[in-house]
CSV table of C-alpha atoms and ligand atoms in Angstrom, one decimal:
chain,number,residue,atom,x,y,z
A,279,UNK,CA,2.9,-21.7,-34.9
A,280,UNK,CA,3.6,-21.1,-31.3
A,281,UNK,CA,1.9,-23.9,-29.0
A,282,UNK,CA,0.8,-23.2,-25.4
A,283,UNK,CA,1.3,-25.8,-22.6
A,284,UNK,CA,0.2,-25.8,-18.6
A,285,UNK,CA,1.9,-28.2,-16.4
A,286,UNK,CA,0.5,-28.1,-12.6
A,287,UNK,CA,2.6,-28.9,-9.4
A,288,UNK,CA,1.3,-30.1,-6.5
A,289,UNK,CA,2.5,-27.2,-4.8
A,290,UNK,CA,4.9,-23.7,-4.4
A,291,UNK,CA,8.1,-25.1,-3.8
A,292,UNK,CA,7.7,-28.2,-6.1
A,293,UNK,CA,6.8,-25.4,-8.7
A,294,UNK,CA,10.0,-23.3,-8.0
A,295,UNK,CA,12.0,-26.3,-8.0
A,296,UNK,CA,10.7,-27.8,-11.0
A,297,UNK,CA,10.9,-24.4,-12.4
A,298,UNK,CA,14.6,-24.4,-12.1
A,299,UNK,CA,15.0,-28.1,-13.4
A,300,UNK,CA,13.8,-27.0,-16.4
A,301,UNK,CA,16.5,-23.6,-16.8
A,302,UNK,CA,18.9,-26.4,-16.5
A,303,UNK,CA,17.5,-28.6,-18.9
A,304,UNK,CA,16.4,-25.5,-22.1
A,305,UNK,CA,19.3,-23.2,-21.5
A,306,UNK,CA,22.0,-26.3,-22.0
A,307,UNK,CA,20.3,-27.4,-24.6
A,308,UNK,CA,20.3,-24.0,-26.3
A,309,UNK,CA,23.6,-23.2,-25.6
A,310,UNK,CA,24.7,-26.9,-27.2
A,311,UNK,CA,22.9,-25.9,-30.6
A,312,UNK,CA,23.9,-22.4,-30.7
A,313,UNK,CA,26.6,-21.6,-28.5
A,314,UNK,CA,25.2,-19.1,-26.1
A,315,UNK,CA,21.8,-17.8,-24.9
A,316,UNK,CA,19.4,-15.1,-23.0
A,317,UNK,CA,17.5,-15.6,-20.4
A,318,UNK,CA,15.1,-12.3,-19.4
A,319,UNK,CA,14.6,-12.1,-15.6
A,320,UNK,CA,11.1,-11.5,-13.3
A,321,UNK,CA,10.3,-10.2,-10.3
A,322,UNK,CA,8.3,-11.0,-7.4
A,323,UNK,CA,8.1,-14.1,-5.0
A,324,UNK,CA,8.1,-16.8,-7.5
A,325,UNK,CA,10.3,-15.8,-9.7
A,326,UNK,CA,12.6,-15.1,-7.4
A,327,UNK,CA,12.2,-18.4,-6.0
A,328,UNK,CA,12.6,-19.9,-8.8
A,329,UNK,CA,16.6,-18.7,-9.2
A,330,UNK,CA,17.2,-19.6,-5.9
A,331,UNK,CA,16.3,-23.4,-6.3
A,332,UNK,CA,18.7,-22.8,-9.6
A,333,UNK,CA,21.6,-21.6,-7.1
A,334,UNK,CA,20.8,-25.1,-5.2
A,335,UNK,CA,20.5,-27.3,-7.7
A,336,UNK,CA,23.3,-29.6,-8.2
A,337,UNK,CA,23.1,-29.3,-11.8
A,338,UNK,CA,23.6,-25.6,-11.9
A,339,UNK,CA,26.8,-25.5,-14.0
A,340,UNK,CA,26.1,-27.5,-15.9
A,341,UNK,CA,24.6,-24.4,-18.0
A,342,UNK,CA,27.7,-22.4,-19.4
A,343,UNK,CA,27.5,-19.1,-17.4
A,344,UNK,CA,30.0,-17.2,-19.4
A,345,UNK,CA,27.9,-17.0,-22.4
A,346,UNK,CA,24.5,-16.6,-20.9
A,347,UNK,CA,22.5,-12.9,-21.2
A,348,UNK,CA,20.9,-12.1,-18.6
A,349,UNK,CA,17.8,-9.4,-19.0
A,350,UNK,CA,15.2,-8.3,-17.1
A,351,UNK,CA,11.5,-8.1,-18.1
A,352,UNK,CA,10.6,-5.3,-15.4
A,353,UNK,CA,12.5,-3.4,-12.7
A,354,UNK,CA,11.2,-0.9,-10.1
A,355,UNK,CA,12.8,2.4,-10.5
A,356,UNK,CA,13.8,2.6,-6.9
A,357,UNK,CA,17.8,3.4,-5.9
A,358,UNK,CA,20.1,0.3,-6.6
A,359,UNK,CA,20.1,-0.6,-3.1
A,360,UNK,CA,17.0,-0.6,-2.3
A,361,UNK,CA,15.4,-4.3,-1.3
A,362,UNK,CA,12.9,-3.4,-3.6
A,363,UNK,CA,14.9,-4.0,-6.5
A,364,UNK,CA,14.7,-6.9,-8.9
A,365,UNK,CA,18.2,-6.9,-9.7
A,366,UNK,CA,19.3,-7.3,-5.9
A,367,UNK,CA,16.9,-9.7,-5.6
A,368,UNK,CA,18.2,-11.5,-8.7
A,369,UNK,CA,21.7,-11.1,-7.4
A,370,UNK,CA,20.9,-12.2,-3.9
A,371,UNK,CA,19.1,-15.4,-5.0
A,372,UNK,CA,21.6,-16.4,-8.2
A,373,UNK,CA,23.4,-13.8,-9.7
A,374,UNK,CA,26.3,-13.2,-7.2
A,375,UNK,CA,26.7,-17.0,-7.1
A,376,UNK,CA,27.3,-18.0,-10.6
A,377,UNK,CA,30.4,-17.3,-13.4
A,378,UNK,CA,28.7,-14.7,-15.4
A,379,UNK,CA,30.3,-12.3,-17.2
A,380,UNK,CA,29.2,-9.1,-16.0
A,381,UNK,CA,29.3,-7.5,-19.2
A,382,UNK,CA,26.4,-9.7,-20.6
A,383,UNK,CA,24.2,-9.0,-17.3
A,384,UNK,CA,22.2,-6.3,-18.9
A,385,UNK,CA,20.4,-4.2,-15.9
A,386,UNK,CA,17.8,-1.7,-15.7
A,387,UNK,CA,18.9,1.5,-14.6
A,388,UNK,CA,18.1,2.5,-11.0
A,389,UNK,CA,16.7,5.7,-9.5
A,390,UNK,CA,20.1,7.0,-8.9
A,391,UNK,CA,21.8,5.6,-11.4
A,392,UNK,CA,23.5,7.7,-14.7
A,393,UNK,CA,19.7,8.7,-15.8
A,394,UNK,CA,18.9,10.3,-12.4
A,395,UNK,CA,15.0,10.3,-11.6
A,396,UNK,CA,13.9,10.0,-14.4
A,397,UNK,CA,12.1,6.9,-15.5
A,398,UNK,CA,11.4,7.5,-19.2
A,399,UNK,CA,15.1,8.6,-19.8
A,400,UNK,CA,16.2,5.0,-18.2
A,401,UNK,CA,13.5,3.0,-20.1
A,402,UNK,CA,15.1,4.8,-23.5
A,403,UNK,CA,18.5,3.6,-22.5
A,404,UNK,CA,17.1,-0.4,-22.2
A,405,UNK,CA,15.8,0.0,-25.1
A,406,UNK,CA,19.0,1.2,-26.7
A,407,UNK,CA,20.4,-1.7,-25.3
A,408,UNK,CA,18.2,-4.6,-26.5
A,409,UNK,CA,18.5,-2.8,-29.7
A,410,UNK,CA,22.4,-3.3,-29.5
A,411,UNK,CA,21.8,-6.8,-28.9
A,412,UNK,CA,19.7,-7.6,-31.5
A,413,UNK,CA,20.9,-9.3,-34.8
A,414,UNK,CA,20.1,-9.7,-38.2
A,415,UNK,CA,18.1,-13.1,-37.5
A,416,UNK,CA,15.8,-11.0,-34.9
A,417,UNK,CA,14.1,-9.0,-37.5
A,418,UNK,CA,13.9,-5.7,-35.5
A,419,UNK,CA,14.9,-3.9,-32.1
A,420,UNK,CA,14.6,-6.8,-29.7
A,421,UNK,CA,16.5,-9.6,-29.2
A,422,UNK,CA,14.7,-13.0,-30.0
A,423,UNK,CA,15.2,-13.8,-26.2
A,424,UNK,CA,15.6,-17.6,-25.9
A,425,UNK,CA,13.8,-17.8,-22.4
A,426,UNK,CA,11.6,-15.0,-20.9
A,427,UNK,CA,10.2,-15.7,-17.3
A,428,UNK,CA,7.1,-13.3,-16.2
A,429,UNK,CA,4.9,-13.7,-12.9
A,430,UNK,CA,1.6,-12.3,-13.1
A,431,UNK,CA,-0.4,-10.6,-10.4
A,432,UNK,CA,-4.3,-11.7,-9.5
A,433,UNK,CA,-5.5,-8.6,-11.9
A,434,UNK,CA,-3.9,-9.9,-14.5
A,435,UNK,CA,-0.6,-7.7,-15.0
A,436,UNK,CA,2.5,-9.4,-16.0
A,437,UNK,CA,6.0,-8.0,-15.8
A,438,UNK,CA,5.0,-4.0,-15.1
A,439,UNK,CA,2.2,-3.8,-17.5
A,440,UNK,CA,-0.9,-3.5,-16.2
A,441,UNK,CA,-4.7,-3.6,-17.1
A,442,UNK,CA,-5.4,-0.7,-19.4
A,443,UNK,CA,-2.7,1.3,-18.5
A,444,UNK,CA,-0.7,3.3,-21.1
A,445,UNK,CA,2.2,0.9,-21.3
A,446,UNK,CA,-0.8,-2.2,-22.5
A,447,UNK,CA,-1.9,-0.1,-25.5
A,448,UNK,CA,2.0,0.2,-26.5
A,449,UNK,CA,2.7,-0.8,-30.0
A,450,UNK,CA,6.1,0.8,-30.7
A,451,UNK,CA,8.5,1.1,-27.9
A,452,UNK,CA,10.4,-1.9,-26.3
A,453,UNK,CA,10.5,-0.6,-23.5
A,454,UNK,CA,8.4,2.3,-21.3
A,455,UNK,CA,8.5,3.6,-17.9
A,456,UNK,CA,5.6,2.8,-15.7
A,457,UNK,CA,3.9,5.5,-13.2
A,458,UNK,CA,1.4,5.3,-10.1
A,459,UNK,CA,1.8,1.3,-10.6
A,460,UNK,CA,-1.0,-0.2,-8.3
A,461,UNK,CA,1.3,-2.6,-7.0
A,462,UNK,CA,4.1,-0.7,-4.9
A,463,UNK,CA,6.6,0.5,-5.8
A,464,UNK,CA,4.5,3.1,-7.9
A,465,UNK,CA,7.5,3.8,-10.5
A,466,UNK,CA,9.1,1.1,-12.9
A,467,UNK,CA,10.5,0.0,-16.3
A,468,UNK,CA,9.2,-2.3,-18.3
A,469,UNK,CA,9.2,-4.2,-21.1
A,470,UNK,CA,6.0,-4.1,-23.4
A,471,UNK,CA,3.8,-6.8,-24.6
A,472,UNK,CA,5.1,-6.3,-28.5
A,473,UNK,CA,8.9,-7.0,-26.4
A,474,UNK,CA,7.9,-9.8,-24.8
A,475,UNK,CA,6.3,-11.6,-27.7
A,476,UNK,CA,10.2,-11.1,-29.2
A,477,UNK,CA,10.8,-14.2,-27.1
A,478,UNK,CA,10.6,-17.7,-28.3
A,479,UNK,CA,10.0,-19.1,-25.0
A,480,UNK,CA,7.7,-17.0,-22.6
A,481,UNK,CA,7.1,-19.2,-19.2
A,482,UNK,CA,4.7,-18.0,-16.9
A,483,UNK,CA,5.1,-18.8,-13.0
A,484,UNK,CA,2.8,-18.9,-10.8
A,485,UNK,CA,1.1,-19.7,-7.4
A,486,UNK,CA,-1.4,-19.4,-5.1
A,487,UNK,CA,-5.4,-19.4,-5.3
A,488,UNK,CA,-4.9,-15.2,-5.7
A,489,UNK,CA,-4.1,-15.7,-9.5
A,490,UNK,CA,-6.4,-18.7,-10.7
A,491,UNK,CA,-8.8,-16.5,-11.5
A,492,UNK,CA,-6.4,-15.0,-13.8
A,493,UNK,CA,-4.8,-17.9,-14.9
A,494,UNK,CA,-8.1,-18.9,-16.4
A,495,UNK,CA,-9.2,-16.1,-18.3
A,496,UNK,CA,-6.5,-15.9,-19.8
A,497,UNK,CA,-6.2,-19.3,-21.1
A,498,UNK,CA,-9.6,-18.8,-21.9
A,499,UNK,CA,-8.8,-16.0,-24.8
A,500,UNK,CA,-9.6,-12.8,-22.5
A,501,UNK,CA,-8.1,-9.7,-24.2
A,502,UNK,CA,-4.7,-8.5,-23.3
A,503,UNK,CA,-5.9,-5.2,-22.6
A,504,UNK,CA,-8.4,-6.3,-19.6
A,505,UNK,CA,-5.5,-9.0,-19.1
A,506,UNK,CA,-2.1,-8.1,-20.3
A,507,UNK,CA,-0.9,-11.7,-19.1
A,508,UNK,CA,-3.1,-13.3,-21.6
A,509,UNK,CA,-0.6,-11.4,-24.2
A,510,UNK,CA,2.7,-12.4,-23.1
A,511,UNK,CA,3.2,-15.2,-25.6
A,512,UNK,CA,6.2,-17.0,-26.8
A,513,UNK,CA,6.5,-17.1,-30.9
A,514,UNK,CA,7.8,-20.6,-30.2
A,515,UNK,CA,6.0,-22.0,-27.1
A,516,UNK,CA,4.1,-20.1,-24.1
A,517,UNK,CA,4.6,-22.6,-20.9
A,518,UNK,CA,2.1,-22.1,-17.9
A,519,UNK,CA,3.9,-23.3,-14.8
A,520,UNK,CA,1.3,-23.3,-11.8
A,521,UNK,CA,0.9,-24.7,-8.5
A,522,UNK,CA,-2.3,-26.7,-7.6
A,523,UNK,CA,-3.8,-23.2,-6.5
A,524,UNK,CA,-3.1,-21.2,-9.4
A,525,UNK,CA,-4.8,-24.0,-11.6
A,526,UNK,CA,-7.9,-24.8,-8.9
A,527,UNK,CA,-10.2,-22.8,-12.2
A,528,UNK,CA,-8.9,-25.0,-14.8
A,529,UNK,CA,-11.2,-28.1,-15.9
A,530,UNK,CA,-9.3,-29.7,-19.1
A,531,UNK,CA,-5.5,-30.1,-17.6
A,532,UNK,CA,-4.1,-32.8,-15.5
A,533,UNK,CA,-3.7,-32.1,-11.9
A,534,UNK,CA,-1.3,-34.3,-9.4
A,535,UNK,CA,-1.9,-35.2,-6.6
A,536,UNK,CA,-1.1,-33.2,-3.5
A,537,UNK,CA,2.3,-33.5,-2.5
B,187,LIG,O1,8.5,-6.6,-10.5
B,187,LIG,C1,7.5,-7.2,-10.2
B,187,LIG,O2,6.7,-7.0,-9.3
B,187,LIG,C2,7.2,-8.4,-11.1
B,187,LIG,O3,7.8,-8.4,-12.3
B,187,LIG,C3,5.7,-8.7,-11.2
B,187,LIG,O4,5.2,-8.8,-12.5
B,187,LIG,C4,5.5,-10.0,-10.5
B,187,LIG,O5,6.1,-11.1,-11.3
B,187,LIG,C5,4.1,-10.3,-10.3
B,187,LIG,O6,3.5,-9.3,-9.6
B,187,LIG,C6,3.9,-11.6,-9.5
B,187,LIG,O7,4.6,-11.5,-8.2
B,187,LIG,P1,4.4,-12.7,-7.1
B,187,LIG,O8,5.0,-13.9,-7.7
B,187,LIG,O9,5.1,-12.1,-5.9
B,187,LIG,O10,2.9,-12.8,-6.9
């Protein structure tokens, strides 16, 4: 039975940094009982933040790069240079900085990548590719991803799936290309909610008063259509990390003191 957890930081960058402590900390301890593991990549401020305090952290390497996969949850369907892209982001913050072997750095495609402009045709090939990834022990077309991280936005959207939009009612595809997005830009890929319950671990990061409200609902059992964060669940634990802010609607969970 999968168990849900919140821990609250006194603030953003204790968050982030924390965050990161713990990559360290799971993904060694993974790779030390099975010999390699995945690790499914978010957007937007925190997360990014989040890979940058890994880049910093003197305990970095301590995770074995060459026999980590790397995924990403969403990706905007811009052109691959574009600074609106999670993967330069990622790259920028981490990625370029680290041992990996590019062959297990599985990226969405871009805008003018091999698919051209044409979003459903690139969230196809993803799905091909998680499908390619996945083993016997993962009972389907999605790997059982060891870590996913997600961000959620003050609405209630997590990765590009947002409230009752087409891509929340999706119960078959892994993955599905995401039009007229309300937050910019308008087209993306991402992965769906039955994906990201393929994970065992789903942490979710995030900060700032903007998402308590959604932070609360959803812990309070709101529907994942209304609230598609409140469906992004681990089958092995679902870990709330969130700043002081994020948690100021919570009443029953322990928060520090500010830093
Ligand atoms: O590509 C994206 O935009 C993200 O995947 C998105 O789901 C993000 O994580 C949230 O919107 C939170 O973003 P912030 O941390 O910047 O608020």
């Amino acid at each position: 039975m999968s168990k849900t957890e919140v821990v609250v930081y006194a603030n953003q960058d204790l968050l982030a940094a924390a965050a990161a402590a713990r990559l360290v900390t799971r993904l060694v301890d993974v790779q030390a009982a099975k010999g390699s593991a995945s690790l499914v990549l978010t957007g937007g401020g925190t997360g990014i933040a989040v890979l940058s305090e890994l880049r910093a952290s003197t305990a970095r390497d301590a995770i074995d790069w060459s026999r980590l996969d790397i995924y990403w949850g969403d990706e905007r369907f811009v052109p691959a240079d574009s600074d609106d892209r999670n993967e330069k982001q990622a790259r920028e913050a981490l990625l370029d900085h680290v041992p990996l072997d590019p062959k297990r750095v599985h990226v969405m495609a871009p805008s003018d990548g091999e698919f051209g402009d044409d979003p459903d045709a690139a969230a196809a090939a993803y799905a091909e590719v998680l499908a390619s990834n996945a083993g016997p022990e993962d009972h389907g077309d999605v790997p059982s991803f060891d870590i996913m991280l997600l961000g959620l936005g003050g609405e209630g959207h997590t990765a590009s799936v947002f409230p009752e939009s087409p891509a929340v009612y999706e119960t078959e595809r892994s993955v599905v290309a995401v039009r007229n997005c309300p937050k910019p830009p308008p087209t993306r890929i991402s992965l769906t909610l039955p994906a990201i319950r393929r994970a065992r671990d789903v942490w979710l990061m995030t900060a700032g008063e903007a998402k308590a409200d959604a932070v609360a609902l959803a812990l309070s059992g709101a529907g994942e259509v209304q609230l598609p964060v409140a469906g992004a669940r681990g089958h092995r634990r679902t870990l709330w990390l969130l700043d002081r802010a994020a948690a100021g609607k919570l009443t029953k969970v322990y928060q520090p003191p500010t830093a």
